[in-house]
Amino acid sequence: MLVIVALGQELRRDDAAGLAIVREWQRTYPYSAADPEVHIEMAGLAGLNLLTFLELGDAAILVDCIQAKAPAGTLFMLDESELASFCAASGSAHGWGAADTLALGRSIGAQMPANLTILAIAAGDLSLGEGLSPDVQFALPTAAGQIEKQYKNYKLFSKFSR
Amino acid sequence: MKQNIEVPALARVEGEGAIYIRLKNGEIAQVEVNIYEPPRFFEGFLQNRYFQEVPDITARICGICPVAYQMSSVQALEQAMSVQISDEIRALRRMLYCAEYIESHALHVYMLQGPDMLGHESALTLAGEHPEVVKKALRLKKIGNALLKAIGGRSVHPVSSCVGGFYRWPDSKNIKALIADLEWAVQASLETVQFAAGLTYPEFEMDYEYVALTRPDEYAIYDGEILSSKTHQSIKSVDFEKSYLESHVKHSNALHSHTTAGATYFVGPLARLNLNYNQLRPVTKAAAESAGVTLPINNPFKGMIARGLELVEVCDLALELARSYNPTGPSKMPFKVKAGEGTGVSEAPRGLLYHRYVVNEQGMIQFAKITPPTAQNFAQMEADLWQFAPQVLDLKHEEATLACEHLIRTYDPCISCATHFLTLKVDRE
């Protein structure tokens, strides 16, 4: 099972980008999104509940917004080890951060996907309110394409590992 | 400790904020709990929204207590439109609230205050030394989350609640499937009480004015009248703003609350326990007696014991409600949209959460007021620090800073709703 988890606070503008990216992928690639081997979780402020979602899959993509020294809308494909450094500077209001949650899961031997990727998008505006900044909005199709690429890789890998 | 204390960003609280303590000639000269964000964003955000959007929007304010926001808002809007809900709907709302309490209290006891009490920097380091403790916490939290999903339709921000009841009854088999887990949760929560009661807490007591909901027939969480430990009088939610006032303070974006007499007051698990011990379920009282808990508890650090006891209460209540769940009536009461004003108050895990709305004939929100528990406790947190900081002045700076942070964490401040929180700074002159 490929688990796709969208994270973010919908009332803090670009912080909702993770959710918007996954919705864009569902809209653009409906057949992929309807694959029974895919589990989509619009997790919002998931905190520690992230562990509950991750135990469902052998691979996972977390989609989230980050604060980075990069133009708004810049996309990053990160692995788990790279997440912590990005989260350290995050002003996100997710409560329990994804990096801490993943580290906690690993430390207690929680069931977690062997293959975990983070699709992150650089925020432009994290103020209170609804709606994405133009640069982040513009990046949504490209970001959705990145999810599709990961999905196809997963299917290919699944096919050959059977 | 020779320097001022500054915690620019407190860890393990929901959101962001800061503590600032200034010392002058070795004595405390200034204490501030600072907040950075505009406090009334959400109230403005709700204006001119259709009333049925309110439960879903307010649920998104906080990842930890979405149910509390839904429950206070639906009660306020039902009062505004003269909606009477059935006993079945009320029972399901109580069960939904139990789910949130299980998640929130398990998180606080084991992952937020627990590391402080066990001398760990965080739940991560605690997990390294005591993985079984963290695993228990996560299992408890997972059960709360599963119950939330079974009733609320989603794991994180429930979407089933509406003004009038629920959009539909949750599937009975999904709730019954959790009975075995809830039976385990009752046992785990009993162990939690023993764990919390067995810890050695910092010596610190205050003469608090506790304020919490109360009911004669049950431990009040979902609804009730507002009771003060000082006046011994209970008032209805419509009179809340006549007795509890909010005011701006120069150093904070958040409003600070006080009584009409100008006193600080304390909401949350300690207030509930101290005021409503007699209404606890027999299993919870037995757990308190077995652990040697005596009331009143006036040490804020021991809020952890109160949370442990409330875990027993809500796990046992959720078990009873899950076993008896068999709705037959309508999930949503019929009503006509009309203009009106209403107030709603419920006990979020962190304390009393008050909502007031004015709705026009079309059901559009004209005015919204939300007074979250963390905002009500801010003034009390500062009052605590005035008393507590002198006790730790002789400690090394890092230890004093940690002690002050720990004190604030005992309040379990949720800054996502009260706005963002916490960081500590101490200056010496």
Coordinates of C-alpha atoms in Angstrom, one line a residue:
Chain A
M1 CA 0.0 0.0 0.0
L2 CA 1.2 3.5 -0.9
V3 CA 0.1 6.0 1.8
I4 CA -0.1 9.6 0.7
V5 CA -0.5 12.0 3.7
A6 CA -1.4 15.6 3.2
L7 CA -0.3 17.9 6.1
G8 CA -1.1 21.5 6.8
Q9 CA -3.2 24.1 8.6
E10 CA -5.9 25.2 6.2
L11 CA -6.4 28.5 8.0
R12 CA -2.8 29.6 7.5
R13 CA -2.7 30.3 3.8
D14 CA 0.3 28.5 2.2
D15 CA 0.4 26.0 5.1
A16 CA -2.5 24.4 3.3
A17 CA -0.3 23.7 0.3
G18 CA 0.2 20.0 1.2
L19 CA -3.6 19.5 1.1
A20 CA -4.0 21.5 -2.1
I21 CA -1.2 19.5 -3.9
V22 CA -2.9 16.2 -3.1
R23 CA -6.3 17.5 -4.2
E24 CA -4.6 18.7 -7.4
W25 CA -3.2 15.2 -7.9
Q26 CA -6.6 13.6 -7.3
R27 CA -8.2 15.9 -9.8
T28 CA -5.5 15.6 -12.5
Y29 CA -4.8 11.8 -12.1
P30 CA -8.1 10.4 -11.0
Y31 CA -7.3 6.8 -12.1
S32 CA -4.1 6.8 -10.1
A33 CA -5.8 8.3 -7.1
A34 CA -8.6 5.6 -7.3
D35 CA -6.0 2.8 -7.2
P36 CA -7.0 0.5 -4.3
E37 CA -3.3 0.2 -3.5
V38 CA -3.3 3.9 -2.6
H39 CA -4.5 5.2 0.7
I40 CA -4.9 9.0 0.8
E41 CA -5.1 10.8 4.2
M42 CA -6.0 14.5 4.3
A43 CA -4.4 14.7 7.7
G44 CA -4.2 18.4 8.3
L45 CA -2.8 18.9 11.8
A46 CA -2.0 15.2 12.3
G47 CA 0.6 15.4 15.0
L48 CA 1.3 12.0 16.4
N49 CA -1.6 10.5 14.5
L50 CA 0.7 10.5 11.6
L51 CA 2.1 7.2 13.0
T52 CA -1.4 5.6 12.7
F53 CA -1.5 6.5 9.0
L54 CA 2.0 5.4 8.2
E55 CA 1.5 1.9 9.6
L56 CA -0.9 1.2 6.8
G57 CA 1.8 1.3 4.1
D58 CA 5.0 -0.2 2.8
A59 CA 5.7 3.2 1.1
A60 CA 4.6 6.7 2.0
I61 CA 4.7 10.2 0.6
L62 CA 4.2 13.1 3.1
V63 CA 3.1 16.3 1.4
D64 CA 3.7 19.4 3.4
C65 CA 4.7 23.0 3.3
I66 CA 8.0 24.2 4.7
Q67 CA 9.8 27.5 5.4
A68 CA 13.0 27.4 3.4
K69 CA 15.5 29.9 2.0
A70 CA 14.0 29.4 -1.5
P71 CA 11.4 31.2 -3.5
A72 CA 7.8 30.4 -2.7
G73 CA 6.6 27.4 -4.6
T74 CA 10.0 25.8 -4.9
L75 CA 9.6 22.0 -4.6
F76 CA 11.8 19.6 -2.6
M77 CA 11.9 15.9 -2.6
L78 CA 13.3 14.9 0.7
D79 CA 14.0 11.7 2.5
E80 CA 13.4 11.2 6.2
S81 CA 17.0 12.2 7.2
E82 CA 16.6 15.5 5.5
L83 CA 13.3 16.4 7.1
A84 CA 14.6 17.3 10.5
S85 CA 16.8 20.2 9.3
F86 CA 13.9 21.7 7.3
C87 CA 11.5 21.3 10.2
A88 CA 13.8 23.0 12.6
A89 CA 13.1 26.3 11.0
S90 CA 9.5 25.7 10.3
G91 CA 6.9 28.2 11.7
S92 CA 4.1 25.7 10.9
A93 CA 1.4 25.3 13.5
H94 CA 1.1 21.5 13.1
G95 CA 1.6 21.0 16.8
W96 CA 3.8 17.9 16.9
G97 CA 6.1 18.1 13.9
A98 CA 6.5 15.5 11.3
A99 CA 10.2 15.1 11.9
D100 CA 9.7 14.5 15.7
T101 CA 6.9 12.1 15.0
L102 CA 8.9 10.0 12.5
A103 CA 11.9 9.9 14.9
L104 CA 9.6 8.8 17.7
G105 CA 8.1 6.1 15.6
R106 CA 11.5 4.8 14.6
S107 CA 12.8 4.9 18.2
I108 CA 10.0 2.7 19.6
G109 CA 10.0 0.3 16.6
A110 CA 6.5 1.4 15.3
Q111 CA 5.5 -0.2 12.1
M112 CA 6.5 2.3 9.4
P113 CA 7.0 2.3 5.7
A114 CA 10.5 1.3 4.5
N115 CA 10.3 3.8 1.8
L116 CA 9.3 7.3 2.9
T117 CA 9.5 10.4 0.8
I118 CA 8.6 14.0 1.7
L119 CA 7.3 16.3 -1.0
A120 CA 7.7 19.7 0.4
I121 CA 6.9 23.1 -1.0
A122 CA 8.4 26.4 0.1
A123 CA 5.9 28.8 1.6
G124 CA 5.5 32.4 0.7
D125 CA 2.7 33.4 3.1
L126 CA 2.0 31.7 6.4
S127 CA -0.3 34.4 7.8
L128 CA -3.7 33.6 9.1
G129 CA -6.4 33.3 6.4
E130 CA -7.5 31.1 3.5
G131 CA -6.0 30.9 0.0
L132 CA -2.5 30.1 -1.3
S133 CA -0.1 32.8 -2.5
P134 CA 0.2 33.0 -6.3
D135 CA 3.6 31.4 -6.5
V136 CA 2.5 28.4 -4.5
Q137 CA -0.7 28.1 -6.4
F138 CA 1.2 28.2 -9.7
A139 CA 3.4 25.3 -8.5
L140 CA 0.5 22.9 -7.8
P141 CA 0.4 21.1 -11.2
T142 CA 4.1 20.5 -11.1
A143 CA 3.9 19.2 -7.5
A144 CA 1.0 17.0 -8.5
G145 CA 3.2 15.6 -11.2
Q146 CA 5.8 14.7 -8.6
I147 CA 3.3 12.7 -6.7
E148 CA 2.3 10.9 -9.9
K149 CA 5.9 10.1 -10.6
Q150 CA 6.3 8.7 -7.2
Y151 CA 3.1 6.7 -7.6
K152 CA 4.4 5.2 -10.9
N153 CA 7.7 4.3 -9.3
Y154 CA 5.8 2.6 -6.6
K155 CA 3.7 0.6 -9.0
L156 CA 6.8 -0.4 -11.0
F157 CA 8.6 -1.4 -7.9
S158 CA 5.6 -3.4 -6.7
K159 CA 5.3 -5.2 -10.0
F160 CA 9.0 -6.3 -10.0
S161 CA 9.0 -7.3 -6.3
R162 CA 6.1 -9.6 -6.6
Chain B
M1 CA 20.4 31.8 38.7
K2 CA 22.0 35.2 38.0
Q3 CA 20.4 36.1 34.7
N4 CA 16.9 37.0 33.6
I5 CA 15.0 34.1 32.2
E6 CA 14.0 34.1 28.6
V7 CA 12.3 31.2 26.9
P8 CA 11.8 32.4 23.3
A9 CA 9.9 29.4 22.2
L10 CA 8.5 26.9 24.7
A11 CA 8.7 23.3 23.5
R12 CA 5.9 20.8 23.8
V13 CA 3.0 23.2 23.9
E14 CA 0.7 23.6 21.0
G15 CA 1.9 26.6 19.1
E16 CA 4.3 29.3 19.9
G17 CA 4.8 31.9 22.7
A18 CA 7.3 33.2 25.2
I19 CA 7.9 33.8 28.9
Y20 CA 9.9 36.8 30.0
I21 CA 11.1 37.3 33.6
R22 CA 13.1 40.4 34.5
L23 CA 15.1 40.5 37.8
K24 CA 16.1 43.7 39.5
N25 CA 18.6 43.5 42.4
G26 CA 18.0 39.8 42.6
E27 CA 14.2 40.0 42.9
I28 CA 11.5 39.5 40.3
A29 CA 10.6 42.8 38.7
Q30 CA 8.5 41.8 35.7
V31 CA 6.8 38.6 34.5
E32 CA 5.2 38.4 31.1
V33 CA 3.7 35.6 29.1
N34 CA 3.8 36.9 25.6
I35 CA 1.7 36.1 22.6
Y36 CA 2.5 37.1 19.1
E37 CA -0.5 36.6 16.9
P38 CA -3.6 38.7 16.4
P39 CA -6.0 37.1 19.0
R40 CA -9.3 37.6 17.3
F41 CA -8.6 36.3 13.8
F42 CA -11.0 33.4 14.1
E43 CA -13.9 35.6 15.3
G44 CA -13.5 37.9 12.4
F45 CA -13.1 34.9 10.1
L46 CA -16.5 33.5 11.1
Q47 CA -18.5 36.7 10.4
N48 CA -20.8 36.5 7.4
R49 CA -20.4 32.7 7.2
Y50 CA -23.4 30.4 7.2
F51 CA -24.0 29.1 10.7
Q52 CA -23.6 25.4 9.7
E53 CA -20.1 26.2 8.6
V54 CA -19.1 27.2 12.1
P55 CA -18.6 23.7 13.6
D56 CA -16.3 22.7 10.8
I57 CA -14.3 25.9 10.7
T58 CA -13.8 26.1 14.4
A59 CA -12.8 22.4 14.4
R60 CA -9.9 23.4 12.2
I61 CA -8.5 25.9 14.7
C62 CA -6.7 23.2 16.7
G63 CA -5.4 19.7 15.9
I64 CA -5.8 18.7 19.5
C65 CA -9.2 19.9 20.6
P66 CA -11.4 20.2 17.5
V67 CA -14.3 18.5 19.3
A68 CA -14.4 21.1 22.0
Y69 CA -14.7 23.9 19.4
Q70 CA -17.5 22.0 17.7
M71 CA -19.4 21.3 21.0
S72 CA -19.3 24.8 22.3
S73 CA -20.2 26.2 18.9
V74 CA -23.1 23.9 18.2
Q75 CA -24.6 24.5 21.7
A76 CA -24.3 28.3 21.2
L77 CA -26.0 28.2 17.8
E78 CA -28.7 25.8 19.0
Q79 CA -29.5 28.2 21.8
A80 CA -29.6 31.0 19.2
M81 CA -32.1 29.1 17.1
S82 CA -34.1 27.4 19.9
V83 CA -33.0 23.9 18.9
Q84 CA -33.6 21.1 21.4
I85 CA -31.5 18.0 20.8
S86 CA -32.5 14.5 21.9
D87 CA -30.8 12.4 24.6
E88 CA -29.4 10.1 21.9
I89 CA -27.6 13.1 20.2
R90 CA -26.3 14.3 23.6
A91 CA -25.0 10.9 24.4
L92 CA -23.1 10.7 21.1
R93 CA -21.7 14.1 21.6
R94 CA -20.4 13.0 25.0
M95 CA -18.8 10.0 23.5
L96 CA -17.1 12.1 20.8
Y97 CA -15.8 14.4 23.6
C98 CA -14.4 11.3 25.4
A99 CA -12.4 10.5 22.3
E100 CA -10.8 13.9 22.3
Y101 CA -10.0 13.7 26.0
I102 CA -8.4 10.3 25.6
E103 CA -6.1 11.6 22.9
S104 CA -5.3 14.9 24.6
H105 CA -4.7 13.6 28.1
A106 CA -2.6 10.6 27.0
L107 CA -0.5 13.0 25.0
H108 CA -0.1 15.5 27.9
V109 CA 0.6 13.0 30.6
Y110 CA 3.1 10.8 28.8
M111 CA 4.5 13.0 26.0
L112 CA 4.4 16.6 27.3
Q113 CA 4.6 16.7 31.1
G114 CA 5.8 13.2 31.5
P115 CA 9.3 14.0 30.1
D116 CA 9.6 16.9 32.5
M117 CA 8.7 14.8 35.5
L118 CA 11.1 12.0 34.4
G119 CA 14.0 14.3 33.7
H120 CA 13.9 14.0 30.0
E121 CA 14.2 16.7 27.4
S122 CA 11.4 15.3 25.2
A123 CA 9.3 12.3 24.4
L124 CA 12.0 11.3 22.0
T125 CA 14.6 10.8 24.7
L126 CA 11.9 9.3 27.0
A127 CA 11.2 6.8 24.3
G128 CA 14.8 5.8 24.2
E129 CA 14.9 4.9 27.9
H130 CA 11.3 3.9 28.5
P131 CA 9.8 2.8 25.1
E132 CA 7.0 0.9 26.9
V133 CA 5.7 4.1 28.4
V134 CA 5.6 5.8 25.1
K135 CA 4.1 2.8 23.4
K136 CA 1.3 2.8 26.0
A137 CA 0.7 6.5 25.4
L138 CA 0.6 6.0 21.7
R139 CA -1.8 3.1 22.0
L140 CA -4.1 5.2 24.2
K141 CA -4.0 8.0 21.8
K142 CA -4.7 5.7 18.9
I143 CA -7.8 4.4 20.6
G144 CA -9.0 7.9 21.1
N145 CA -8.3 8.7 17.5
A146 CA -10.1 5.6 16.3
L147 CA -13.2 6.6 18.3
L148 CA -13.0 10.1 17.0
K149 CA -12.9 8.7 13.4
A150 CA -15.7 6.3 14.0
I151 CA -18.0 9.1 15.3
G152 CA -16.5 12.2 13.6
G153 CA -15.9 10.6 10.2
R154 CA -12.2 11.8 10.0
S155 CA -9.2 11.1 12.1
V156 CA -8.0 14.6 12.6
H157 CA -10.8 17.2 12.1
P158 CA -14.2 15.5 12.6
V159 CA -16.9 16.6 10.2
S160 CA -20.0 14.8 11.4
S161 CA -21.2 17.3 13.9
C162 CA -23.7 20.0 13.0
V163 CA -26.2 22.4 14.5
G164 CA -29.1 20.1 15.5
G165 CA -27.1 16.9 16.0
F166 CA -25.1 14.8 13.5
Y167 CA -25.3 14.7 9.7
R168 CA -25.9 11.0 10.1
W169 CA -25.5 8.4 12.8
P170 CA -22.1 6.7 12.8
D171 CA -22.1 3.0 11.9
S172 CA -22.8 1.0 15.1
K173 CA -20.4 -1.8 14.1
N174 CA -17.5 0.7 13.9
I175 CA -18.2 1.8 17.4
K176 CA -18.8 -1.6 18.9
A177 CA -15.6 -2.8 17.3
L178 CA -13.7 -0.4 19.7
I179 CA -15.2 -1.9 22.9
A180 CA -12.2 -4.3 23.4
D181 CA -9.8 -1.4 22.9
L182 CA -11.7 0.7 25.4
E183 CA -11.7 -2.0 28.0
W184 CA -7.9 -2.0 27.6
A185 CA -7.9 1.8 27.8
V186 CA -9.7 1.7 31.1
Q187 CA -7.0 -0.5 32.6
A188 CA -4.2 1.6 31.0
S189 CA -5.8 4.7 32.4
L190 CA -5.9 3.2 35.9
E191 CA -2.2 2.5 35.6
T192 CA -1.8 6.1 34.5
V193 CA -3.2 7.3 37.7
Q194 CA -0.8 5.1 39.7
F195 CA 2.0 6.4 37.5
A196 CA 1.1 10.1 37.9
A197 CA 0.3 9.8 41.7
G198 CA 3.7 8.1 42.3
L199 CA 5.8 10.9 41.0
T200 CA 7.5 13.5 43.1
Y201 CA 6.2 17.0 42.2
P202 CA 7.8 20.4 42.8
E203 CA 6.6 22.0 46.0
F204 CA 4.3 24.8 44.9
E205 CA 0.8 25.7 45.9
M206 CA -1.5 28.6 45.2
D207 CA -4.8 29.7 46.5
Y208 CA -6.6 29.4 43.2
E209 CA -10.1 30.4 42.2
Y210 CA -11.1 27.4 40.2
V211 CA -13.8 27.8 37.5
A212 CA -15.4 24.8 35.7
L213 CA -18.7 23.5 34.5
T214 CA -20.7 21.6 36.9
R215 CA -23.8 19.3 36.8
P216 CA -25.5 17.5 39.7
D217 CA -25.9 14.3 37.8
E218 CA -22.5 13.7 36.0
Y219 CA -18.9 14.9 35.8
A220 CA -19.5 17.9 33.5
I221 CA -17.6 18.0 30.2
Y222 CA -20.2 18.5 27.5
D223 CA -22.4 21.1 29.2
G224 CA -23.5 22.5 32.6
E225 CA -23.4 25.6 34.6
I226 CA -20.3 27.6 35.4
L227 CA -19.1 27.2 39.0
S228 CA -16.5 29.2 40.9
S229 CA -14.7 27.8 43.9
K230 CA -14.6 31.3 45.5
T231 CA -18.2 32.3 45.1
H232 CA -19.6 28.8 45.3
Q233 CA -22.2 30.0 42.9
S234 CA -23.0 28.6 39.5
I235 CA -24.1 30.7 36.6
K236 CA -25.6 29.9 33.2
S237 CA -23.5 30.3 30.1
V238 CA -25.5 33.4 29.1
D239 CA -24.1 35.1 32.1
F240 CA -20.5 34.2 31.5
E241 CA -19.5 37.6 30.2
K242 CA -21.1 39.3 33.2
S243 CA -18.8 37.4 35.6
Y244 CA -15.6 36.9 33.6
L245 CA -14.0 39.7 31.7
E246 CA -11.3 40.0 29.1
S247 CA -8.9 42.9 28.7
H248 CA -5.9 43.8 26.6
V249 CA -2.5 43.9 28.3
K250 CA 0.3 45.9 26.8
H251 CA 2.8 43.0 26.4
S252 CA 0.6 40.5 24.7
N253 CA -1.6 40.1 21.7
A254 CA -3.9 37.8 23.5
L255 CA -6.6 39.0 25.8
H256 CA -6.2 38.2 29.5
S257 CA -9.2 37.1 31.6
H258 CA -10.2 37.9 35.1
T259 CA -13.2 37.9 37.3
T260 CA -15.4 41.0 37.7
A261 CA -13.6 41.3 41.1
G262 CA -10.3 41.6 39.2
A263 CA -9.0 38.3 40.3
T264 CA -7.2 35.7 38.1
Y265 CA -8.8 32.3 37.9
F266 CA -7.8 28.8 36.8
V267 CA -9.7 26.6 34.4
G268 CA -8.7 23.0 33.4
P269 CA -8.5 19.5 34.8
L270 CA -7.6 20.7 38.4
A271 CA -10.5 23.0 38.5
R272 CA -12.9 20.3 37.2
L273 CA -11.5 17.7 39.7
N274 CA -11.6 20.0 42.7
L275 CA -15.1 21.2 42.0
N276 CA -16.7 18.1 40.7
Y277 CA -15.1 15.1 42.5
N278 CA -18.4 14.0 43.9
Q279 CA -19.8 13.5 40.3
L280 CA -17.0 11.2 39.2
R281 CA -17.8 7.7 38.3
P282 CA -17.2 5.0 40.9
V283 CA -14.2 3.5 39.1
T284 CA -12.6 7.0 39.0
K285 CA -13.2 7.6 42.7
A286 CA -11.8 4.2 43.5
A287 CA -8.7 5.0 41.4
A288 CA -8.3 8.3 43.3
E289 CA -8.6 6.6 46.7
S290 CA -6.3 3.7 45.7
A291 CA -3.7 6.3 44.7
G292 CA -4.1 8.2 47.9
V293 CA -5.3 11.4 46.1
T294 CA -6.7 13.9 48.5
L295 CA -8.5 17.1 47.6
P296 CA -8.2 20.0 47.0
I297 CA -5.1 19.8 44.9
N298 CA -3.6 23.3 44.7
N299 CA -0.3 22.4 43.1
P300 CA -0.5 23.0 39.4
F301 CA 2.2 20.4 38.6
K302 CA -0.3 17.8 40.0
G303 CA -2.6 18.6 37.1
M304 CA -1.1 15.5 35.7
I305 CA -2.8 13.4 38.4
A306 CA -6.1 15.1 37.5
R307 CA -5.6 14.3 33.9
G308 CA -4.9 10.7 34.9
L309 CA -8.1 10.5 36.8
E310 CA -10.0 12.1 33.9
L311 CA -8.6 9.5 31.6
V312 CA -10.2 6.8 33.7
E313 CA -13.4 8.8 33.7
V314 CA -13.6 9.3 30.0
C315 CA -12.4 5.8 29.1
D316 CA -15.0 4.2 31.3
L317 CA -17.7 6.6 30.1
A318 CA -16.8 5.9 26.5
L319 CA -17.0 2.2 27.1
E320 CA -20.5 2.5 28.6
L321 CA -21.7 4.8 25.8
A322 CA -20.2 2.5 23.1
R323 CA -21.9 -0.6 24.6
S324 CA -25.3 1.1 24.8
Y325 CA -25.0 2.9 21.4
N326 CA -28.1 2.0 19.5
P327 CA -29.7 5.1 18.0
T328 CA -33.3 5.0 16.8
G329 CA -34.4 8.6 16.5
P330 CA -33.3 11.2 14.0
S331 CA -29.6 12.1 14.0
K332 CA -30.4 15.8 13.4
M333 CA -33.3 17.6 14.9
P334 CA -35.5 19.6 12.5
F335 CA -35.5 23.4 13.1
K336 CA -36.1 26.6 11.3
V337 CA -33.3 29.1 10.7
K338 CA -34.0 32.3 12.5
A339 CA -32.2 35.3 13.9
G340 CA -31.0 35.0 17.4
E341 CA -28.1 35.1 19.9
G342 CA -26.7 32.2 21.8
T343 CA -23.9 31.1 24.1
G344 CA -22.3 27.7 24.5
V345 CA -19.8 26.5 26.9
S346 CA -18.1 23.1 27.3
E347 CA -15.0 21.8 29.0
A348 CA -12.2 21.4 26.5
P349 CA -9.4 19.1 27.9
R350 CA -7.6 22.3 28.8
G351 CA -10.6 24.0 30.4
L352 CA -13.7 26.0 29.9
L353 CA -14.3 27.0 26.3
Y354 CA -17.0 29.8 25.7
H355 CA -18.6 30.7 22.4
R356 CA -21.2 33.4 21.7
Y357 CA -22.8 34.1 18.3
V358 CA -25.3 36.5 16.8
V359 CA -27.1 35.1 13.7
N360 CA -29.4 36.9 11.3
E361 CA -32.6 35.7 9.7
Q362 CA -30.7 34.1 6.8
G363 CA -28.5 32.2 9.3
M364 CA -25.4 34.3 8.6
I365 CA -23.0 34.9 11.5
Q366 CA -23.1 38.6 12.5
F367 CA -20.9 38.4 15.5
A368 CA -18.7 35.7 17.1
K369 CA -16.9 35.6 20.4
I370 CA -14.6 32.8 21.4
T371 CA -12.9 32.7 24.8
P372 CA -10.6 29.7 24.9
P373 CA -9.3 28.1 28.1
T374 CA -5.6 28.9 27.5
A375 CA -6.5 32.6 27.2
Q376 CA -8.4 32.4 30.4
N377 CA -5.4 30.9 32.1
F378 CA -2.8 33.4 30.9
A379 CA -3.2 35.8 33.8
Q380 CA -3.1 32.9 36.2
M381 CA 0.1 31.6 34.5
E382 CA 1.7 35.0 35.1
A383 CA 0.5 35.1 38.7
D384 CA 2.0 31.6 39.2
L385 CA 5.4 32.7 37.8
W386 CA 5.5 35.7 40.2
Q387 CA 5.2 33.2 43.1
F388 CA 7.2 30.4 41.6
A389 CA 10.2 32.2 40.0
P390 CA 11.7 33.3 43.4
Q391 CA 11.8 29.6 44.4
V392 CA 14.1 28.8 41.5
L393 CA 16.3 31.9 41.6
D394 CA 19.2 30.0 43.2
L395 CA 19.2 27.3 40.6
K396 CA 21.5 27.3 37.6
H397 CA 20.1 29.3 34.8
E398 CA 19.2 26.3 32.7
E399 CA 17.5 24.5 35.6
A400 CA 15.5 27.6 36.5
T401 CA 14.5 28.1 32.9
L402 CA 13.4 24.5 32.7
A403 CA 11.4 24.8 35.9
C404 CA 9.5 27.8 34.7
E405 CA 8.8 26.1 31.4
H406 CA 7.6 23.1 33.2
L407 CA 5.2 25.2 35.2
I408 CA 3.7 26.7 32.1
R409 CA 3.5 23.3 30.4
T410 CA 1.4 22.0 33.3
Y411 CA -1.3 24.2 32.0
D412 CA -1.1 22.4 28.7
P413 CA -1.4 25.6 26.9
C414 CA -2.9 25.3 23.4
I415 CA -1.8 28.3 21.6
S416 CA -3.1 27.2 18.3
C417 CA -6.5 28.4 19.6
A418 CA -5.5 31.1 22.0
T419 CA -3.0 32.1 19.4
H420 CA 0.6 31.0 19.3
F421 CA 2.9 30.6 22.3
L422 CA 6.0 30.0 24.1
T423 CA 9.7 30.9 24.7
L424 CA 11.4 32.0 28.0
K425 CA 13.6 35.0 28.7
V426 CA 15.0 36.3 32.0
D427 CA 16.9 39.6 32.3
R428 CA 18.8 40.7 35.3
E429 CA 19.6 44.3 36.2

